[in-house]
């Protein structure tokens, strides 16, 4: 599978800003198709506008979050069926801001993941430890627990339609990315767990946490890094495009 680069715009951008950003990214990928598959996750309000801009470009659309039901009395929520209706083919599930700012549990994350699959969305399951958990030597335990919970009722459909992003909480938005040995260790453990549990799976394992134009090439070369999830640097077309291009052959 091609590497995957995801731009998570978080809660940023008016419609005109989202439209301009998407147009610049389409323009920057139009001359030469990047080796990486590109996914944009704008705020929900801009999904329709961005979808219009990226139509026919080969770039895919993602929701940043979804509910676990397809419809119902859940004021303010957006269902995976609604995301699919808007043209999304991916959805981010279990982002650390959902887990830690909005207190979403492993159980809720598992239900969202199942709902995404049920609606033909490819979930990008985010996992990662806090600094306290890392300092206490609990990194692997936390990450494998998050994965086991999310995949507690796995079937072939789930395993064939899933990507995982390792995003250490302490590296998100801090300017301090994890170092290559930390990333290789965690990605290797996730890959071993997947292989032991499901055999050879087509799951990509992305790294996320302060990825930018300067560090992307080195991060992308680490063993078992099959893509990058980019927050802050995805809001500037030049830096995001340099991250996307880091997987191109030299
Ligand atoms: C993220 O939001 O998933 C993320 C990795 O953010 P940043 O790149 O800004 O650290």
PDB file of C-alpha atoms and ligand atoms in Angstrom:
ATOM      1  CA  UNK A   1       0.000   0.000   0.000  1.00  0.00           C
ATOM      2  CA  UNK A   2       1.094   3.547  -0.629  1.00  0.00           C
ATOM      3  CA  UNK A   3       2.165   5.585   2.368  1.00  0.00           C
ATOM      4  CA  UNK A   4      -0.539   7.860   3.739  1.00  0.00           C
ATOM      5  CA  UNK A   5      -0.248  11.538   4.684  1.00  0.00           C
ATOM      6  CA  UNK A   6      -3.180  13.020   6.585  1.00  0.00           C
ATOM      7  CA  UNK A   7      -3.722  16.728   7.254  1.00  0.00           C
ATOM      8  CA  UNK A   8      -5.774  17.261  10.409  1.00  0.00           C
ATOM      9  CA  UNK A   9      -6.885  20.893  10.338  1.00  0.00           C
ATOM     10  CA  UNK A  10      -8.574  20.597  13.742  1.00  0.00           C
ATOM     11  CA  UNK A  11     -10.884  23.540  14.618  1.00  0.00           C
ATOM     12  CA  UNK A  12      -9.296  25.943  12.141  1.00  0.00           C
ATOM     13  CA  UNK A  13     -10.541  27.686   9.035  1.00  0.00           C
ATOM     14  CA  UNK A  14     -13.460  29.659   7.706  1.00  0.00           C
ATOM     15  CA  UNK A  15     -14.984  28.423   4.471  1.00  0.00           C
ATOM     16  CA  UNK A  16     -12.856  30.744   2.355  1.00  0.00           C
ATOM     17  CA  UNK A  17      -9.669  29.757   4.200  1.00  0.00           C
ATOM     18  CA  UNK A  18     -10.512  26.058   3.845  1.00  0.00           C
ATOM     19  CA  UNK A  19     -11.288  26.506   0.172  1.00  0.00           C
ATOM     20  CA  UNK A  20      -7.996  28.331  -0.476  1.00  0.00           C
ATOM     21  CA  UNK A  21      -5.958  25.794   1.487  1.00  0.00           C
ATOM     22  CA  UNK A  22      -7.538  22.844  -0.316  1.00  0.00           C
ATOM     23  CA  UNK A  23      -7.069  24.541  -3.694  1.00  0.00           C
ATOM     24  CA  UNK A  24      -3.370  25.162  -2.979  1.00  0.00           C
ATOM     25  CA  UNK A  25      -2.853  21.522  -1.970  1.00  0.00           C
ATOM     26  CA  UNK A  26      -4.636  20.304  -5.110  1.00  0.00           C
ATOM     27  CA  UNK A  27      -2.467  22.625  -7.185  1.00  0.00           C
ATOM     28  CA  UNK A  28       0.699  21.375  -5.470  1.00  0.00           C
ATOM     29  CA  UNK A  29      -0.093  17.740  -6.174  1.00  0.00           C
ATOM     30  CA  UNK A  30      -1.452  18.159  -9.700  1.00  0.00           C
ATOM     31  CA  UNK A  31       1.795  18.378 -11.700  1.00  0.00           C
ATOM     32  CA  UNK A  32       3.268  15.132 -10.413  1.00  0.00           C
ATOM     33  CA  UNK A  33       1.216  12.586  -8.489  1.00  0.00           C
ATOM     34  CA  UNK A  34       2.788  12.082  -5.050  1.00  0.00           C
ATOM     35  CA  UNK A  35       3.747   8.575  -3.980  1.00  0.00           C
ATOM     36  CA  UNK A  36       1.781   9.060  -0.753  1.00  0.00           C
ATOM     37  CA  UNK A  37      -1.990   8.946  -0.691  1.00  0.00           C
ATOM     38  CA  UNK A  38      -3.216  12.301   0.649  1.00  0.00           C
ATOM     39  CA  UNK A  39      -6.163  12.773   3.018  1.00  0.00           C
ATOM     40  CA  UNK A  40      -7.539  16.091   4.269  1.00  0.00           C
ATOM     41  CA  UNK A  41      -9.534  16.317   7.502  1.00  0.00           C
ATOM     42  CA  UNK A  42     -11.053  19.817   7.625  1.00  0.00           C
ATOM     43  CA  UNK A  43     -13.519  20.919  10.290  1.00  0.00           C
ATOM     44  CA  UNK A  44     -16.995  19.471   9.707  1.00  0.00           C
ATOM     45  CA  UNK A  45     -18.337  22.838   8.562  1.00  0.00           C
ATOM     46  CA  UNK A  46     -15.881  22.873   5.636  1.00  0.00           C
ATOM     47  CA  UNK A  47     -16.231  19.245   4.490  1.00  0.00           C
ATOM     48  CA  UNK A  48     -18.583  20.115   1.600  1.00  0.00           C
ATOM     49  CA  UNK A  49     -16.428  23.018   0.384  1.00  0.00           C
ATOM     50  CA  UNK A  50     -13.219  20.995   0.559  1.00  0.00           C
ATOM     51  CA  UNK A  51     -14.885  18.062  -1.188  1.00  0.00           C
ATOM     52  CA  UNK A  52     -15.755  20.368  -4.110  1.00  0.00           C
ATOM     53  CA  UNK A  53     -12.128  21.557  -4.323  1.00  0.00           C
ATOM     54  CA  UNK A  54     -10.558  18.087  -4.209  1.00  0.00           C
ATOM     55  CA  UNK A  55     -13.049  16.336  -6.501  1.00  0.00           C
ATOM     56  CA  UNK A  56     -11.143  14.519  -9.304  1.00  0.00           C
ATOM     57  CA  UNK A  57      -7.770  15.344  -7.649  1.00  0.00           C
ATOM     58  CA  UNK A  58      -7.180  11.919  -6.090  1.00  0.00           C
ATOM     59  CA  UNK A  59      -7.091  13.499  -2.615  1.00  0.00           C
ATOM     60  CA  UNK A  60      -9.455  11.923  -0.077  1.00  0.00           C
ATOM     61  CA  UNK A  61     -11.674  13.514   2.543  1.00  0.00           C
ATOM     62  CA  UNK A  62     -11.832  12.594   6.232  1.00  0.00           C
ATOM     63  CA  UNK A  63     -13.961  13.490   9.211  1.00  0.00           C
ATOM     64  CA  UNK A  64     -12.037  14.395  12.372  1.00  0.00           C
ATOM     65  CA  UNK A  65     -14.498  12.518  14.559  1.00  0.00           C
ATOM     66  CA  UNK A  66     -17.870  10.786  14.362  1.00  0.00           C
ATOM     67  CA  UNK A  67     -20.653   9.490  16.598  1.00  0.00           C
ATOM     68  CA  UNK A  68     -21.207   5.764  17.085  1.00  0.00           C
ATOM     69  CA  UNK A  69     -24.837   5.787  15.951  1.00  0.00           C
ATOM     70  CA  UNK A  70     -26.032   6.408  12.398  1.00  0.00           C
ATOM     71  CA  UNK A  71     -28.734   8.888  13.492  1.00  0.00           C
ATOM     72  CA  UNK A  72     -30.806   9.819  16.538  1.00  0.00           C
ATOM     73  CA  UNK A  73     -31.228  12.276  19.397  1.00  0.00           C
ATOM     74  CA  UNK A  74     -27.569  13.300  19.811  1.00  0.00           C
ATOM     75  CA  UNK A  75     -27.595  17.099  19.585  1.00  0.00           C
ATOM     76  CA  UNK A  76     -24.455  18.524  18.045  1.00  0.00           C
ATOM     77  CA  UNK A  77     -23.070  15.191  16.853  1.00  0.00           C
ATOM     78  CA  UNK A  78     -22.268  14.015  13.324  1.00  0.00           C
ATOM     79  CA  UNK A  79     -22.753  10.406  12.323  1.00  0.00           C
ATOM     80  CA  UNK A  80     -20.455   8.347  10.108  1.00  0.00           C
ATOM     81  CA  UNK A  81     -23.355   7.972   7.659  1.00  0.00           C
ATOM     82  CA  UNK A  82     -23.464  11.777   7.358  1.00  0.00           C
ATOM     83  CA  UNK A  83     -19.708  11.937   6.786  1.00  0.00           C
ATOM     84  CA  UNK A  84     -19.977   9.314   4.057  1.00  0.00           C
ATOM     85  CA  UNK A  85     -22.849  11.273   2.523  1.00  0.00           C
ATOM     86  CA  UNK A  86     -20.561  14.336   2.309  1.00  0.00           C
ATOM     87  CA  UNK A  87     -17.925  12.371   0.430  1.00  0.00           C
ATOM     88  CA  UNK A  88     -15.663  11.287   3.279  1.00  0.00           C
ATOM     89  CA  UNK A  89     -13.905   7.976   2.859  1.00  0.00           C
ATOM     90  CA  UNK A  90     -11.820   8.191   6.061  1.00  0.00           C
ATOM     91  CA  UNK A  91     -12.496   9.260   9.636  1.00  0.00           C
ATOM     92  CA  UNK A  92     -10.071   9.914  12.497  1.00  0.00           C
ATOM     93  CA  UNK A  93     -11.101   7.955  15.593  1.00  0.00           C
ATOM     94  CA  UNK A  94      -9.683   8.242  19.104  1.00  0.00           C
ATOM     95  CA  UNK A  95      -7.561  11.353  18.523  1.00  0.00           C
ATOM     96  CA  UNK A  96      -5.842  12.279  21.788  1.00  0.00           C
ATOM     97  CA  UNK A  97      -7.796  15.547  21.921  1.00  0.00           C
ATOM     98  CA  UNK A  98     -11.007  13.487  21.872  1.00  0.00           C
ATOM     99  CA  UNK A  99      -9.646  11.124  24.527  1.00  0.00           C
ATOM    100  CA  UNK A 100      -8.102  13.726  26.835  1.00  0.00           C
ATOM    101  CA  UNK A 101     -10.057  16.972  26.270  1.00  0.00           C
ATOM    102  CA  UNK A 102     -13.457  15.337  25.753  1.00  0.00           C
ATOM    103  CA  UNK A 103     -12.848  12.312  28.004  1.00  0.00           C
ATOM    104  CA  UNK A 104     -13.681   9.723  25.369  1.00  0.00           C
ATOM    105  CA  UNK A 105     -12.941   6.250  26.682  1.00  0.00           C
ATOM    106  CA  UNK A 106     -11.522   3.198  24.938  1.00  0.00           C
ATOM    107  CA  UNK A 107     -15.076   1.843  24.912  1.00  0.00           C
ATOM    108  CA  UNK A 108     -16.445   4.896  23.071  1.00  0.00           C
ATOM    109  CA  UNK A 109     -13.524   4.811  20.651  1.00  0.00           C
ATOM    110  CA  UNK A 110     -14.275   1.137  19.916  1.00  0.00           C
ATOM    111  CA  UNK A 111     -17.922   1.942  19.193  1.00  0.00           C
ATOM    112  CA  UNK A 112     -16.940   4.793  16.867  1.00  0.00           C
ATOM    113  CA  UNK A 113     -14.508   2.547  15.024  1.00  0.00           C
ATOM    114  CA  UNK A 114     -17.186  -0.099  14.500  1.00  0.00           C
ATOM    115  CA  UNK A 115     -19.662   2.567  13.314  1.00  0.00           C
ATOM    116  CA  UNK A 116     -17.128   3.928  10.823  1.00  0.00           C
ATOM    117  CA  UNK A 117     -16.521   0.482   9.327  1.00  0.00           C
ATOM    118  CA  UNK A 118     -20.264  -0.190   9.194  1.00  0.00           C
ATOM    119  CA  UNK A 119     -20.623   2.967   7.078  1.00  0.00           C
ATOM    120  CA  UNK A 120     -17.747   2.119   4.729  1.00  0.00           C
ATOM    121  CA  UNK A 121     -15.404   4.724   6.181  1.00  0.00           C
ATOM    122  CA  UNK A 122     -11.758   3.768   6.732  1.00  0.00           C
ATOM    123  CA  UNK A 123     -10.936   4.659  10.345  1.00  0.00           C
ATOM    124  CA  UNK A 124      -7.571   6.113  11.292  1.00  0.00           C
ATOM    125  CA  UNK A 125      -7.306   4.883  14.869  1.00  0.00           C
ATOM    126  CA  UNK A 126      -5.094   7.155  16.986  1.00  0.00           C
ATOM    127  CA  UNK A 127      -3.236   5.717  19.951  1.00  0.00           C
ATOM    128  CA  UNK A 128      -0.588   7.199  22.187  1.00  0.00           C
ATOM    129  CA  UNK A 129       0.708   7.571  25.700  1.00  0.00           C
ATOM    130  CA  UNK A 130       0.895  10.655  27.919  1.00  0.00           C
ATOM    131  CA  UNK A 131       4.246  11.859  29.240  1.00  0.00           C
ATOM    132  CA  UNK A 132       3.438  10.510  32.706  1.00  0.00           C
ATOM    133  CA  UNK A 133       2.646   7.094  31.237  1.00  0.00           C
ATOM    134  CA  UNK A 134       5.919   7.103  29.252  1.00  0.00           C
ATOM    135  CA  UNK A 135       7.932   8.165  32.286  1.00  0.00           C
ATOM    136  CA  UNK A 136       6.311   5.371  34.290  1.00  0.00           C
ATOM    137  CA  UNK A 137       7.426   2.813  31.674  1.00  0.00           C
ATOM    138  CA  UNK A 138       3.827   2.125  30.643  1.00  0.00           C
ATOM    139  CA  UNK A 139       3.995   3.129  26.953  1.00  0.00           C
ATOM    140  CA  UNK A 140       3.540  -0.338  25.423  1.00  0.00           C
ATOM    141  CA  UNK A 141       0.893  -1.385  27.922  1.00  0.00           C
ATOM    142  CA  UNK A 142      -1.175   1.748  27.164  1.00  0.00           C
ATOM    143  CA  UNK A 143      -0.869   1.485  23.400  1.00  0.00           C
ATOM    144  CA  UNK A 144      -1.601  -2.214  23.174  1.00  0.00           C
ATOM    145  CA  UNK A 145      -4.583  -1.763  25.503  1.00  0.00           C
ATOM    146  CA  UNK A 146      -5.943   1.014  23.264  1.00  0.00           C
ATOM    147  CA  UNK A 147      -5.565  -1.201  20.199  1.00  0.00           C
ATOM    148  CA  UNK A 148      -6.985  -4.329  21.845  1.00  0.00           C
ATOM    149  CA  UNK A 149     -10.018  -2.388  23.047  1.00  0.00           C
ATOM    150  CA  UNK A 150     -10.661  -0.796  19.664  1.00  0.00           C
ATOM    151  CA  UNK A 151     -10.313  -4.150  17.906  1.00  0.00           C
ATOM    152  CA  UNK A 152     -12.087  -6.273  20.454  1.00  0.00           C
ATOM    153  CA  UNK A 153     -14.550  -7.629  17.944  1.00  0.00           C
ATOM    154  CA  UNK A 154     -12.401  -7.657  14.837  1.00  0.00           C
ATOM    155  CA  UNK A 155     -13.423  -9.278  11.602  1.00  0.00           C
ATOM    156  CA  UNK A 156     -11.748  -9.379   8.214  1.00  0.00           C
ATOM    157  CA  UNK A 157     -13.612  -6.257   7.159  1.00  0.00           C
ATOM    158  CA  UNK A 158     -12.134  -4.281  10.061  1.00  0.00           C
ATOM    159  CA  UNK A 159      -8.574  -5.429   9.581  1.00  0.00           C
ATOM    160  CA  UNK A 160      -8.666  -4.811   5.824  1.00  0.00           C
ATOM    161  CA  UNK A 161     -10.029  -1.272   6.244  1.00  0.00           C
ATOM    162  CA  UNK A 162      -8.052   0.282   9.052  1.00  0.00           C
ATOM    163  CA  UNK A 163      -5.042   2.513   9.569  1.00  0.00           C
ATOM    164  CA  UNK A 164      -3.427   3.231  12.931  1.00  0.00           C
ATOM    165  CA  UNK A 165      -1.644   6.449  13.932  1.00  0.00           C
ATOM    166  CA  UNK A 166       0.846   6.396  16.790  1.00  0.00           C
ATOM    167  CA  UNK A 167       0.592   9.862  18.279  1.00  0.00           C
ATOM    168  CA  UNK A 168       2.372  10.317  21.600  1.00  0.00           C
ATOM    169  CA  UNK A 169       0.235  12.847  23.483  1.00  0.00           C
ATOM    170  CA  UNK A 170       3.330  14.753  24.610  1.00  0.00           C
ATOM    171  CA  UNK A 171       4.439  15.254  20.995  1.00  0.00           C
ATOM    172  CA  UNK A 172       1.185  16.717  19.662  1.00  0.00           C
ATOM    173  CA  UNK A 173       1.363  20.445  19.057  1.00  0.00           C
ATOM    174  CA  UNK A 174       4.461  20.802  21.235  1.00  0.00           C
ATOM    175  CA  UNK A 175       7.185  21.103  18.607  1.00  0.00           C
ATOM    176  CA  UNK A 176       8.903  18.053  20.147  1.00  0.00           C
ATOM    177  CA  UNK A 177       8.482  14.993  17.944  1.00  0.00           C
ATOM    178  CA  UNK A 178       9.270  11.549  19.314  1.00  0.00           C
ATOM    179  CA  UNK A 179      12.765  10.405  18.421  1.00  0.00           C
ATOM    180  CA  UNK A 180      13.365   7.688  15.814  1.00  0.00           C
ATOM    181  CA  UNK A 181      14.167   4.946  18.325  1.00  0.00           C
ATOM    182  CA  UNK A 182      10.973   5.631  20.294  1.00  0.00           C
ATOM    183  CA  UNK A 183       8.905   5.589  17.103  1.00  0.00           C
ATOM    184  CA  UNK A 184      10.557   2.437  15.736  1.00  0.00           C
ATOM    185  CA  UNK A 185      10.032   0.634  19.053  1.00  0.00           C
ATOM    186  CA  UNK A 186       6.312   1.457  19.260  1.00  0.00           C
ATOM    187  CA  UNK A 187       5.593   0.878  15.573  1.00  0.00           C
ATOM    188  CA  UNK A 188       7.451  -2.451  15.750  1.00  0.00           C
ATOM    189  CA  UNK A 189       5.364  -3.517  18.768  1.00  0.00           C
ATOM    190  CA  UNK A 190       2.115  -2.520  17.040  1.00  0.00           C
ATOM    191  CA  UNK A 191       3.120  -4.409  13.888  1.00  0.00           C
ATOM    192  CA  UNK A 192       4.051  -7.535  15.900  1.00  0.00           C
ATOM    193  CA  UNK A 193       0.747  -7.388  17.757  1.00  0.00           C
ATOM    194  CA  UNK A 194      -1.209  -7.074  14.494  1.00  0.00           C
ATOM    195  CA  UNK A 195       0.722  -9.901  12.837  1.00  0.00           C
ATOM    196  CA  UNK A 196       0.329 -12.204  15.860  1.00  0.00           C
ATOM    197  CA  UNK A 197      -3.389 -11.447  16.140  1.00  0.00           C
ATOM    198  CA  UNK A 198      -4.476 -11.196  12.515  1.00  0.00           C
ATOM    199  CA  UNK A 199      -1.678 -12.521  10.339  1.00  0.00           C
ATOM    200  CA  UNK A 200      -0.319 -10.307   7.607  1.00  0.00           C
ATOM    201  CA  UNK A 201      -2.607  -7.264   7.647  1.00  0.00           C
ATOM    202  CA  UNK A 202      -2.668  -4.319   5.263  1.00  0.00           C
ATOM    203  CA  UNK A 203      -2.896  -1.863   8.177  1.00  0.00           C
ATOM    204  CA  UNK A 204      -0.679   1.209   7.745  1.00  0.00           C
ATOM    205  CA  UNK A 205       0.954   2.581  10.899  1.00  0.00           C
ATOM    206  CA  UNK A 206       1.345   6.361  10.754  1.00  0.00           C
ATOM    207  CA  UNK A 207       3.366   8.573  13.062  1.00  0.00           C
ATOM    208  CA  UNK A 208       1.926  11.888  14.269  1.00  0.00           C
ATOM    209  CA  UNK A 209       3.204  14.535  16.654  1.00  0.00           C
ATOM    210  CA  UNK A 210       4.942  17.773  15.598  1.00  0.00           C
ATOM    211  CA  UNK A 211       5.648  16.556  12.056  1.00  0.00           C
ATOM    212  CA  UNK A 212       6.787  19.427   9.855  1.00  0.00           C
ATOM    213  CA  UNK A 213       8.523  20.160   6.557  1.00  0.00           C
ATOM    214  CA  UNK A 214      11.962  19.915   8.191  1.00  0.00           C
ATOM    215  CA  UNK A 215      11.623  16.607  10.052  1.00  0.00           C
ATOM    216  CA  UNK A 216       9.271  14.710   7.715  1.00  0.00           C
ATOM    217  CA  UNK A 217      11.940  13.072   5.569  1.00  0.00           C
ATOM    218  CA  UNK A 218      13.762  11.602   8.573  1.00  0.00           C
ATOM    219  CA  UNK A 219      10.510  10.505  10.228  1.00  0.00           C
ATOM    220  CA  UNK A 220       9.211   8.941   7.021  1.00  0.00           C
ATOM    221  CA  UNK A 221      12.368   6.793   6.734  1.00  0.00           C
ATOM    222  CA  UNK A 222      11.952   5.102  10.113  1.00  0.00           C
ATOM    223  CA  UNK A 223      11.162   1.413   9.851  1.00  0.00           C
ATOM    224  CA  UNK A 224       7.438   0.633  10.019  1.00  0.00           C
ATOM    225  CA  UNK A 225       6.443   4.291   9.503  1.00  0.00           C
ATOM    226  CA  UNK A 226       3.866   3.899   6.743  1.00  0.00           C
ATOM    227  CA  UNK A 227       2.693   7.493   6.733  1.00  0.00           C
ATOM    228  CA  UNK A 228       2.379  10.697   8.740  1.00  0.00           C
ATOM    229  CA  UNK A 229      -0.494  12.470  10.480  1.00  0.00           C
ATOM    230  CA  UNK A 230       0.078  16.206  10.448  1.00  0.00           C
ATOM    231  CA  UNK A 231      -1.690  18.842  12.552  1.00  0.00           C
ATOM    232  CA  UNK A 232      -0.249  22.362  12.695  1.00  0.00           C
ATOM    233  CA  UNK A 233       1.970  22.003   9.616  1.00  0.00           C
ATOM    234  CA  UNK A 234      -1.013  20.938   7.499  1.00  0.00           C
ATOM    235  CA  UNK A 235      -2.459  24.464   7.720  1.00  0.00           C
ATOM    236  CA  UNK A 236       0.250  25.874   5.459  1.00  0.00           C
ATOM    237  CA  UNK A 237       0.221  24.494   1.927  1.00  0.00           C
ATOM    238  CA  UNK A 238       4.021  24.738   1.457  1.00  0.00           C
ATOM    239  CA  UNK A 239       4.837  22.808   4.625  1.00  0.00           C
ATOM    240  CA  UNK A 240       2.105  20.208   4.120  1.00  0.00           C
ATOM    241  CA  UNK A 241       3.187  19.632   0.518  1.00  0.00           C
ATOM    242  CA  UNK A 242       6.780  19.119   1.643  1.00  0.00           C
ATOM    243  CA  UNK A 243       5.574  16.477   4.101  1.00  0.00           C
ATOM    244  CA  UNK A 244       3.549  14.809   1.335  1.00  0.00           C
ATOM    245  CA  UNK A 245       6.592  14.837  -0.985  1.00  0.00           C
ATOM    246  CA  UNK A 246       8.912  13.314   1.617  1.00  0.00           C
ATOM    247  CA  UNK A 247       7.811   9.855   0.437  1.00  0.00           C
ATOM    248  CA  UNK A 248       8.555  10.560  -3.240  1.00  0.00           C
ATOM    249  CA  UNK A 249      11.585   8.825  -4.703  1.00  0.00           C
ATOM    250  CA  UNK A 250      14.633  11.070  -4.770  1.00  0.00           C
TER     251      UNK A 250
HETATM  252  C1  LIG B   1      -2.491  15.914  15.384  1.00  0.00           C
HETATM  253  O1  LIG B   1      -3.352  16.750  15.553  1.00  0.00           O
HETATM  254  O2  LIG B   1      -2.828  14.744  15.204  1.00  0.00           O
HETATM  255  C2  LIG B   1      -1.092  16.309  15.379  1.00  0.00           C
HETATM  256  C3  LIG B   1      -0.196  15.387  15.199  1.00  0.00           C
HETATM  257  O3  LIG B   1      -0.812  17.641  15.589  1.00  0.00           O
HETATM  258  P1  LIG B   1       0.620  18.348  15.398  1.00  0.00           P
HETATM  259  O4  LIG B   1       1.179  17.907  14.067  1.00  0.00           O
HETATM  260  O5  LIG B   1       0.312  19.828  15.411  1.00  0.00           O
HETATM  261  O6  LIG B   1       1.494  17.927  16.526  1.00  0.00           O
END
